[in-house]
Each structure stands twice: as structure tokens, then as C-alpha cells.
Amino acid sequence: MGLDLSFGTRDLSASNPALKTESPGFIEFAFGAAPFQSARGMENKHVVVLGAGFGGLTFCQTLNHPRARVTLVDRQNHHLFQPLLYQVATAGLSAPEIAQPIRSILSDQPNVTVLLDLAVDFDLTGKTVLLQKNRLTYDYLVLALGGVTSYFGHPEWEQFAPGLKSLDDALRIRRQILLAFEKAENEADRAARDRLMMIVVVGGGPTGVELAGAFAELARHVLKSDFRRIDPAQARIILIEAGPRILAHLPPELSARAQRQLESMGVEVRTGAKVKEITKGRVELEHGQVLEAENIIWAAGVSASPLTQKLGVELDRAGRVKVNPELSLPGHPEVFAIGDMALVLDEEGKPVPGVSPAAMQMARHVARIILDELDLGPGRAPRPPFKYWDKGTMATIGRSAAVAKIGRLEFNGFAAWVAWLFVHLIFLIGFRNKLAVLLQWAYSYVAYKRGARIVTGLTDAARF
């Protein structure tokens, strides 16, 4: 089924002057500007999806209808398997092993068009999305842009303490960590070596715990025989958490077990430690202690995409959209927000966690609503409220170690680690090499092999 493109047929910025553009390379894709007709003479609908994460990709795979034309927009050309991103940052996996081209994943869905572009503004009244290079009109809009790293009002800390949200972030962290050990091998001053071999991870949530554990194993096992002038096992890995315990979303006993496992691996866990200031190579805590480290990694906060501020709807403190029970925006039944962009309450009145299973469940829920309306017509099809099925939560800590809570069942150690392995295998969306990824990751973890320790992208001035 081909795509009708209408270029410059009407002024879509009439209802919103902010959407005007003078760019000569700007293209107007007016899907839905003029009705498309199916073989039966029924009008086709254009569905625009922003974001190719777990939510956006699952939606596109679920919405398969002869009267639906889908345009998926993402700023990257690949879908990233976020749960294993820390493995790239700690030299456990290479980047291609946790990412797949979006076009490849959706290649067998001719109703889906993929655009490499960036959303910059909305005109919800005119049902228009402004991109950097295109303007899209829609019948339905699905917002699945995910979240961004939040520095709690201190954006200046980002240059000194990178977060972990993209492949670029992971490769940058990996490069800095490996280069620090190389610099330490060339450093004669003991104090300078100690600073180079210190890694501070800020944030005791799942990402921070996974990073700290992986860094400890990298230093104490993987790199232990690679250097002659330094002992990588003497590296200090410090995990800082402002709250009273790490993994606060888990029951206290599981949280305590996770801390004990980290400490047995050599990680220094400091709870109740709030960050006051971060500068280059320096973390100052509120109680006055100063930590000097070559590498500071931020894993302390996530907020919704800043684009939510341009929607003109009510947001929570994290920038998430306060959606209706069926996930639509208040006053705009044709617009839906899913995943990290949406504030959704479960049956107990608690926010649905920003995890990949939740985003995928939301995506399928919205897809079913649109499919029903395509068959029955808007206003005729029911719109049931979204109900989150909590399949449990887990976090890996190190080699053959994890903690997990599934329903009322709480467990840790090797059994939790195996469960973590297979759960993540299930959620490898679109990866044709699922088993290869799993085996590579498991082998590198069990055998302490790290085949992704190549340092690239350095200028001569940045090497030493």
C-alpha cells in the first residue's frame, strides 16, 4: 500500500503561528489532510508515533489495520535495548549487540513509514506535529518519547557526571573508564593514581546498582592481569544514595541483601549521602565530605521528555503528562501518551513504574483502542481504562547475583540472576539474534571476559 504525499497543499500553521517555517528544505507531509480512501471507500487514518523505544515500537507492531497508515519518528535510526545499556558502558557487550535498526525491525510492515527526524513543537488543535525537517498532520498521535536524565535543577553537573540513556552515553563512559586505567599505568604520583582509579556512581536505583557492580567486576577480575604498574583490584567503586537505602522500590530485606552483595564485591555503599556540588573530578556531599574521582557517573534521576511542556496540558513534577484513565490527553481524545511520558496510576493509586513492560502494556492498550475505533468508528468503540499488570521487578548486581520480586515471591542470588537473564531475552524486541546476545552476555559474565574494551575516538591531546 503506497503513501500519498501532499506537499504545500494548505497552511497548517494557520491555527498556530509558531509552526510557520521559512526553511527551503522543509517538507509538509499532509497525511490525512485529504481523506485517503480504502478499497471499500472508507477513509484511512494517519497515525503518527513519536519515539521508537519499547512503547513506540510495540505500538507499531501491534497496530496492523488496512485503514491505518503509520509514521514512526525517532531521532536515532536504531531501537536500543535499554536494560543492557550498562553492559556497554562497562565493556561487557559491544554496541551492535543491544541495538537494531528500526527499519529492519519494521521491514515486514508496509503500512509503517520510518522518519529519522526530531519533534520540536505541536499544534494539537490543528492536529499537527512540527519536526526539524517535516510537518506531519495526524488523525491519531502517540507520544512515546521516553525520559531524559534529570539533574534535579543542576544541569551544569551533566558535563562532569554523564548519565546513561543512549549508546553515545555508554560509549563515552566506557572510553573514560578504560582511559583512566591507562592513565594510571603511566602515572608516578600515588595520589594521582588513586584519583584516576576511583569511580563514583551517584544514585542507588537499578541503574546505579548495576553499574557499580559491573565496574567492581571489571576492575577486580577482568582487568586484573592486564596491567604491570598498577593493580586494578585496588580501584575504589563508591555508590552514593541520598535515601536511607538502595533499590528503594524493593522490600527492605531485598534492598539489604543487594547492599551486602555489593559490599562483598568491594563496592563502598553510602546511603543518606546527598550531593551538594559536582565539578570536574570532584563530588561534594552535603555533610562536607569531598570525593575526588576521575570518573563520576550520574544514575540518580529521570524526567519526561521536555517536549511535554509544549503540549499545554497538566504535568507532574517530573514533567509527565497526567493522562486520562485510557491514556489519552485531557481534551484531546486522539492524542495518547505512553511510557515514561505518562503519569498513570495503578489500582492502588500509585504511579505505574517507568519500566519497559509497563510501556509495552500501554502501547498494546492504545493500539487496541485505535483498532476498535477503526472498525466501529470514534464514539462507538469503548475505551476501557488501562490496567497495569505488574510482572515483578529485578536488578542484577554482579556475576550470578541479582535480586527479584515477582508477586509475593522474593528471592536473590543465582536463581534471581537466571530469571533476570530470561526475562530480558523475552523483551529483546525485533532482535533476530536473541539467543546470540544472551549467550554472549552470559559467557562474558560467567567467564569474566570483556571483548569490548577497545578505546576509540580520542585525539592526541585527549589521550594523556
XYZ file of C-alpha atoms in Angstrom:
464
model
C 0.000 0.000 0.000
C 1.615 3.246 -1.142
C 1.741 6.601 0.609
C 0.059 9.737 -0.737
C 2.195 12.791 -0.033
C 0.680 16.260 -0.359
C 3.289 18.988 -0.479
C 2.291 22.539 0.421
C -1.403 21.967 -0.196
C -2.501 24.103 2.738
C -1.173 26.320 5.502
C -1.097 24.030 8.531
C 0.257 26.804 10.719
C -2.919 28.871 10.484
C -4.085 27.699 13.889
C -0.632 28.099 15.415
C 1.679 30.807 14.000
C 4.588 29.249 15.910
C 4.552 26.376 13.450
C 5.461 28.551 10.469
C 8.856 27.945 8.879
C 10.902 29.558 6.165
C 13.291 26.630 5.700
C 13.628 25.784 1.982
C 14.247 22.154 2.856
C 11.085 21.845 4.930
C 8.602 19.263 3.668
C 4.943 19.082 4.585
C 3.644 15.534 4.873
C -0.097 16.076 4.961
C -1.186 12.509 5.623
C -4.809 12.909 6.493
C -5.025 16.435 5.050
C -7.200 14.994 2.323
C -9.069 11.747 3.041
C -7.493 8.556 1.823
C -9.942 6.017 0.509
C -9.672 2.297 1.012
C -10.954 -0.240 -1.452
C -14.344 -0.113 0.248
C -14.475 3.691 0.072
C -13.810 4.153 3.794
C -11.465 6.877 4.944
C -7.988 5.790 6.025
C -6.402 7.230 9.162
C -2.890 8.534 9.665
C -1.272 7.596 12.971
C 1.903 9.430 13.995
C 4.133 7.800 16.613
C 6.948 9.762 18.244
C 9.679 7.558 19.687
C 10.940 4.065 18.811
C 11.580 2.797 22.300
C 9.751 -0.146 23.843
C 6.407 1.677 23.772
C 6.557 3.158 20.280
C 7.918 0.029 18.646
C 5.419 -2.262 20.367
C 2.584 0.024 19.247
C 3.717 -0.090 15.610
C 3.993 -3.872 15.707
C 0.524 -4.197 17.247
C -1.382 -1.704 15.074
C -1.857 -3.631 11.858
C -5.019 -2.484 10.107
C -5.786 -1.965 6.396
C -7.148 1.526 7.123
C -4.188 2.682 9.238
C -1.104 4.395 7.856
C 1.603 4.796 10.489
C 4.534 7.217 10.551
C 7.165 6.470 13.209
C 9.572 9.305 14.048
C 12.770 8.933 16.044
C 15.981 10.949 16.332
C 18.026 7.738 16.123
C 17.967 5.076 13.421
C 18.063 2.240 15.933
C 15.996 0.733 18.716
C 18.040 0.440 21.895
C 17.631 -2.375 24.396
C 17.947 -0.083 27.396
C 18.214 -2.727 30.180
C 21.578 -3.899 28.852
C 22.984 -0.424 28.186
C 25.077 -0.577 31.345
C 26.834 -3.623 29.883
C 28.122 -1.482 27.011
C 29.252 1.205 29.462
C 31.210 -1.391 31.454
C 32.762 -3.140 28.414
C 30.638 -6.275 28.735
C 28.900 -6.013 25.359
C 29.526 -4.069 22.173
C 27.016 -1.513 20.924
C 25.568 -3.546 17.984
C 24.672 -6.365 20.371
C 21.994 -4.290 22.110
C 20.692 -2.210 19.200
C 18.866 -2.948 15.954
C 17.945 -0.671 13.019
C 14.340 0.484 13.309
C 13.745 -0.010 9.597
C 14.976 -3.585 9.838
C 12.644 -4.393 12.721
C 9.622 -2.992 10.847
C 10.662 -4.044 7.336
C 7.791 -6.512 7.010
C 5.141 -3.861 7.848
C 4.479 -1.869 4.647
C 1.941 0.324 6.433
C 4.711 1.853 8.592
C 6.928 4.700 7.353
C 10.027 5.497 9.439
C 11.429 9.036 9.555
C 14.790 9.987 11.073
C 13.776 13.343 12.497
C 13.190 15.271 15.707
C 9.893 16.623 17.040
C 10.139 20.272 18.105
C 6.555 21.524 18.594
C 2.860 20.650 18.489
C -0.403 22.168 17.336
C -2.923 19.883 18.979
C -5.850 21.968 17.756
C -4.676 21.657 14.157
C -3.587 18.036 14.697
C -0.075 18.842 13.531
C 3.419 17.883 14.681
C 6.349 20.069 13.690
C 9.626 18.230 13.110
C 13.017 19.684 12.279
C 12.658 18.734 8.623
C 8.979 17.809 8.205
C 5.486 18.748 9.307
C 3.032 15.921 9.923
C -0.736 16.051 10.237
C -2.407 13.173 12.008
C -5.679 11.550 12.951
C -4.082 9.897 15.979
C -0.877 10.869 17.780
C 1.025 8.528 20.109
C 3.678 10.154 22.303
C 6.353 7.640 23.296
C 9.454 9.809 23.599
C 10.645 8.301 26.868
C 12.650 10.113 29.501
C 15.845 12.100 29.885
C 18.426 12.285 32.642
C 17.397 14.690 35.388
C 19.961 16.566 37.479
C 17.351 17.972 39.870
C 17.795 21.582 38.849
C 21.554 21.390 38.270
C 22.006 20.949 34.510
C 25.590 22.220 34.865
C 26.520 18.898 36.507
C 25.965 16.999 33.276
C 29.367 17.914 31.812
C 31.110 16.443 34.869
C 28.829 13.476 35.610
C 27.372 11.918 32.442
C 24.130 9.983 32.625
C 23.310 6.747 30.829
C 20.400 6.999 28.392
C 21.893 6.359 24.930
C 24.576 4.385 23.121
C 26.620 7.566 22.851
C 26.445 7.936 26.646
C 27.521 4.321 27.155
C 30.438 4.561 24.736
C 31.569 7.822 26.334
C 31.511 6.282 29.813
C 33.312 3.149 28.629
C 36.010 5.245 26.963
C 36.544 7.381 30.067
C 36.683 4.398 32.431
C 39.178 2.424 30.336
C 41.275 5.505 29.621
C 41.501 6.254 33.359
C 43.236 2.915 33.960
C 45.574 3.598 31.029
C 46.456 6.990 32.528
C 47.021 5.413 35.941
C 49.509 2.959 34.414
C 51.560 5.965 33.276
C 51.193 7.969 36.495
C 54.054 8.006 39.041
C 52.258 10.052 41.716
C 50.347 7.862 44.165
C 47.608 10.406 44.923
C 47.007 10.992 41.222
C 46.787 7.228 40.624
C 44.242 6.864 43.409
C 42.089 9.606 41.866
C 42.313 8.005 38.428
C 41.268 4.639 39.866
C 38.231 5.934 41.743
C 34.737 5.676 40.218
C 31.787 7.403 41.896
C 28.272 6.346 40.908
C 25.528 8.726 42.071
C 22.129 7.065 42.553
C 21.217 3.775 44.198
C 18.424 2.724 41.873
C 18.660 -0.261 39.493
C 20.963 1.514 37.023
C 23.335 2.722 39.720
C 23.467 -0.690 41.388
C 24.085 -2.472 38.098
C 26.811 -0.018 37.107
C 28.577 -0.197 40.467
C 28.562 -3.996 40.462
C 29.785 -4.203 36.873
C 32.556 -1.648 37.481
C 33.727 -3.633 40.512
C 33.933 -6.837 38.490
C 35.642 -5.049 35.600
C 38.373 -3.751 37.913
C 38.816 -6.785 40.163
C 38.503 -9.608 37.656
C 38.611 -8.537 34.023
C 41.497 -6.072 34.191
C 43.491 -7.716 36.977
C 46.099 -9.283 34.653
C 46.236 -6.534 32.037
C 48.497 -4.011 33.790
C 52.016 -4.170 35.254
C 52.478 -0.904 37.173
C 49.064 -0.728 38.823
C 46.739 -3.195 40.491
C 43.232 -2.581 39.089
C 41.788 -4.524 42.020
C 42.739 -1.563 44.216
C 40.283 0.676 42.363
C 37.582 2.202 44.571
C 33.970 1.986 43.435
C 31.706 4.209 45.538
C 27.901 4.133 45.220
C 26.153 7.192 46.648
C 22.444 7.197 47.508
C 20.621 10.154 49.055
C 17.901 7.986 50.575
C 18.178 5.607 53.521
C 18.667 2.524 51.305
C 19.453 1.447 47.771
C 16.806 -0.077 45.493
C 14.096 1.696 47.466
C 11.383 0.276 45.179
C 12.098 -3.201 46.572
C 11.173 -4.513 50.043
C 13.720 -3.553 52.743
C 15.065 -7.097 53.113
C 15.839 -7.418 49.395
C 17.405 -3.970 49.463
C 19.637 -5.021 52.363
C 20.642 -8.207 50.542
C 21.591 -6.221 47.477
C 23.770 -3.914 49.567
C 25.513 -6.865 51.212
C 26.210 -8.422 47.821
C 27.649 -5.169 46.503
C 29.844 -4.748 49.557
C 31.113 -8.320 49.200
C 32.260 -7.342 45.712
C 34.226 -4.399 47.084
C 31.722 -1.612 46.366
C 31.528 1.107 49.035
C 27.821 1.867 49.530
C 26.983 5.169 51.168
C 23.331 5.835 51.919
C 21.915 9.066 53.301
C 24.567 10.910 51.288
C 23.153 13.869 49.382
C 25.207 15.565 46.706
C 25.796 19.277 47.252
C 28.043 20.093 44.278
C 29.736 18.388 41.346
C 32.662 19.875 39.479
C 35.353 18.324 37.301
C 36.675 15.255 39.119
C 35.051 16.301 42.391
C 31.877 15.418 44.315
C 30.992 17.388 47.413
C 28.425 15.866 49.761
C 26.073 17.865 51.971
C 27.755 16.707 55.176
C 31.040 18.157 53.925
C 32.949 15.165 52.587
C 34.663 15.609 49.236
C 35.371 12.733 46.850
C 37.962 13.213 44.131
C 37.476 10.799 41.252
C 38.417 10.729 37.587
C 35.015 9.275 36.716
C 31.673 10.370 38.149
C 28.573 8.677 36.722
C 25.067 10.049 37.285
C 22.294 7.490 37.774
C 20.109 9.429 40.180
C 17.132 10.769 38.286
C 14.931 10.616 35.214
C 12.331 13.073 33.966
C 9.980 13.031 30.996
C 10.970 14.458 27.640
C 10.974 18.287 27.814
C 8.608 18.276 24.837
C 5.746 17.574 27.245
C 5.987 21.244 28.275
C 4.782 22.244 24.800
C 1.577 20.207 24.947
C -0.346 22.724 27.031
C -1.667 20.077 29.437
C -1.148 19.443 33.141
C 2.166 17.818 34.102
C 3.557 16.394 37.322
C 6.861 17.437 38.939
C 8.812 15.051 36.700
C 7.254 16.542 33.564
C 4.977 13.578 32.902
C 1.574 14.092 31.320
C -1.396 13.493 33.629
C -3.334 11.344 31.196
C -6.913 10.114 31.301
C -7.546 6.538 32.515
C -7.395 5.207 28.933
C -4.041 7.083 28.380
C -5.379 9.928 26.205
C -4.577 13.591 26.858
C -7.326 15.604 28.601
C -9.307 17.449 25.928
C -7.585 15.568 23.101
C -9.002 12.047 22.752
C -6.962 11.479 19.577
C -3.618 12.001 21.395
C -2.102 9.379 23.702
C 0.966 9.385 25.945
C 2.666 6.151 26.987
C 5.777 5.021 28.832
C 7.951 7.471 30.750
C 6.000 10.426 29.344
C 2.777 9.456 31.098
C 1.714 9.661 34.725
C -0.528 6.620 35.136
C -1.915 5.447 38.464
C -2.445 1.769 39.241
C -5.403 0.315 41.134
C -3.781 1.285 44.440
C -3.344 4.886 43.344
C 0.429 4.557 42.925
C 2.259 5.681 39.767
C 2.961 2.899 37.292
C 6.772 2.451 37.229
C 8.762 3.669 34.255
C 9.898 0.236 33.115
C 9.810 -1.412 29.703
C 7.000 -3.918 30.479
C 4.733 -1.035 31.515
C 5.481 0.905 28.316
C 4.755 -2.168 26.212
C 1.474 -2.819 28.011
C 0.416 0.797 27.480
C 1.320 0.551 23.796
C -0.848 -2.526 23.281
C -3.716 -0.900 25.182
C -3.664 2.214 22.981
C -3.313 0.102 19.840
C -6.413 -1.892 20.782
C -8.406 1.312 21.319
C -7.439 2.657 17.898
C -8.063 -0.693 16.205
C -11.561 -0.812 17.711
C -12.287 2.744 16.576
C -11.061 1.977 13.071
C -13.559 -0.881 12.947
C -16.511 0.728 14.750
C -15.826 4.448 14.500
C -14.903 7.018 17.195
C -17.538 7.294 19.888
C -18.898 3.839 19.134
C -15.979 1.756 20.365
C -15.463 1.518 24.136
C -12.355 2.962 25.734
C -11.571 0.842 28.793
C -9.144 2.228 31.385
C -5.570 0.984 31.339
C -4.744 -1.647 33.941
C -1.124 -2.380 34.687
C -0.090 -5.973 35.221
C 2.948 -5.892 37.493
C 5.107 -8.805 36.384
C 7.656 -8.120 39.085
C 10.901 -6.212 39.372
C 14.514 -7.294 39.473
C 18.044 -5.944 39.332
C 21.301 -7.687 38.570
C 24.182 -6.927 40.906
C 27.069 -8.929 39.574
C 28.265 -12.279 38.367
C 25.475 -14.772 39.060
C 23.879 -12.376 41.539
C 20.613 -10.465 41.440
C 17.546 -9.616 43.499
C 13.977 -10.112 42.324
C 10.393 -9.687 43.479
C 7.657 -11.381 41.462
C 4.257 -11.136 43.095
C 4.713 -12.220 46.692
C 7.839 -14.178 45.838
C 11.129 -12.581 46.848
C 14.473 -14.168 46.010
C 18.074 -13.322 45.282
C 21.351 -14.877 44.211
C 21.801 -17.216 41.269
C 18.084 -18.022 40.840
C 17.260 -14.309 40.524
C 20.140 -13.854 38.082
C 18.855 -16.661 35.823
C 15.352 -15.161 35.951
C 16.795 -11.780 35.005
C 18.556 -13.365 32.027
C 15.477 -14.967 30.539
C 13.117 -12.070 31.221
C 15.403 -9.778 29.261
C 15.662 -12.305 26.463
C 11.870 -12.173 26.101
C 11.885 -8.384 25.781
C 14.512 -8.235 23.023
C 12.123 -6.592 20.554
C 12.947 -7.222 16.927
C 16.327 -8.818 17.588
C 16.845 -11.727 15.238
C 19.909 -12.736 17.242
C 18.225 -13.039 20.627
C 19.997 -16.247 21.576
C 23.358 -14.921 20.367
C 23.008 -11.817 22.542
C 22.040 -13.910 25.550
C 24.897 -16.385 25.110
C 27.455 -13.640 24.527
C 26.324 -11.736 27.590
C 26.160 -14.847 29.783
C 29.568 -16.097 28.642
C 31.292 -12.780 29.165
C 29.732 -12.507 32.601
C 30.441 -16.031 33.821
C 33.948 -16.247 32.333
C 34.851 -12.634 33.158
C 35.644 -11.975 29.506
C 35.181 -8.454 28.210
C 35.554 -8.319 24.450
C 34.511 -4.689 24.081
C 37.487 -2.972 25.748
C 38.636 -1.015 22.710
C 39.199 2.707 23.324
C 38.407 4.842 20.269
C 37.507 8.421 19.410
C 40.495 10.007 21.123
C 42.507 12.954 19.877
C 46.221 13.094 20.668
C 45.559 15.793 23.251
C 42.911 13.691 24.997
C 44.976 10.554 25.319
C 47.090 11.550 28.300
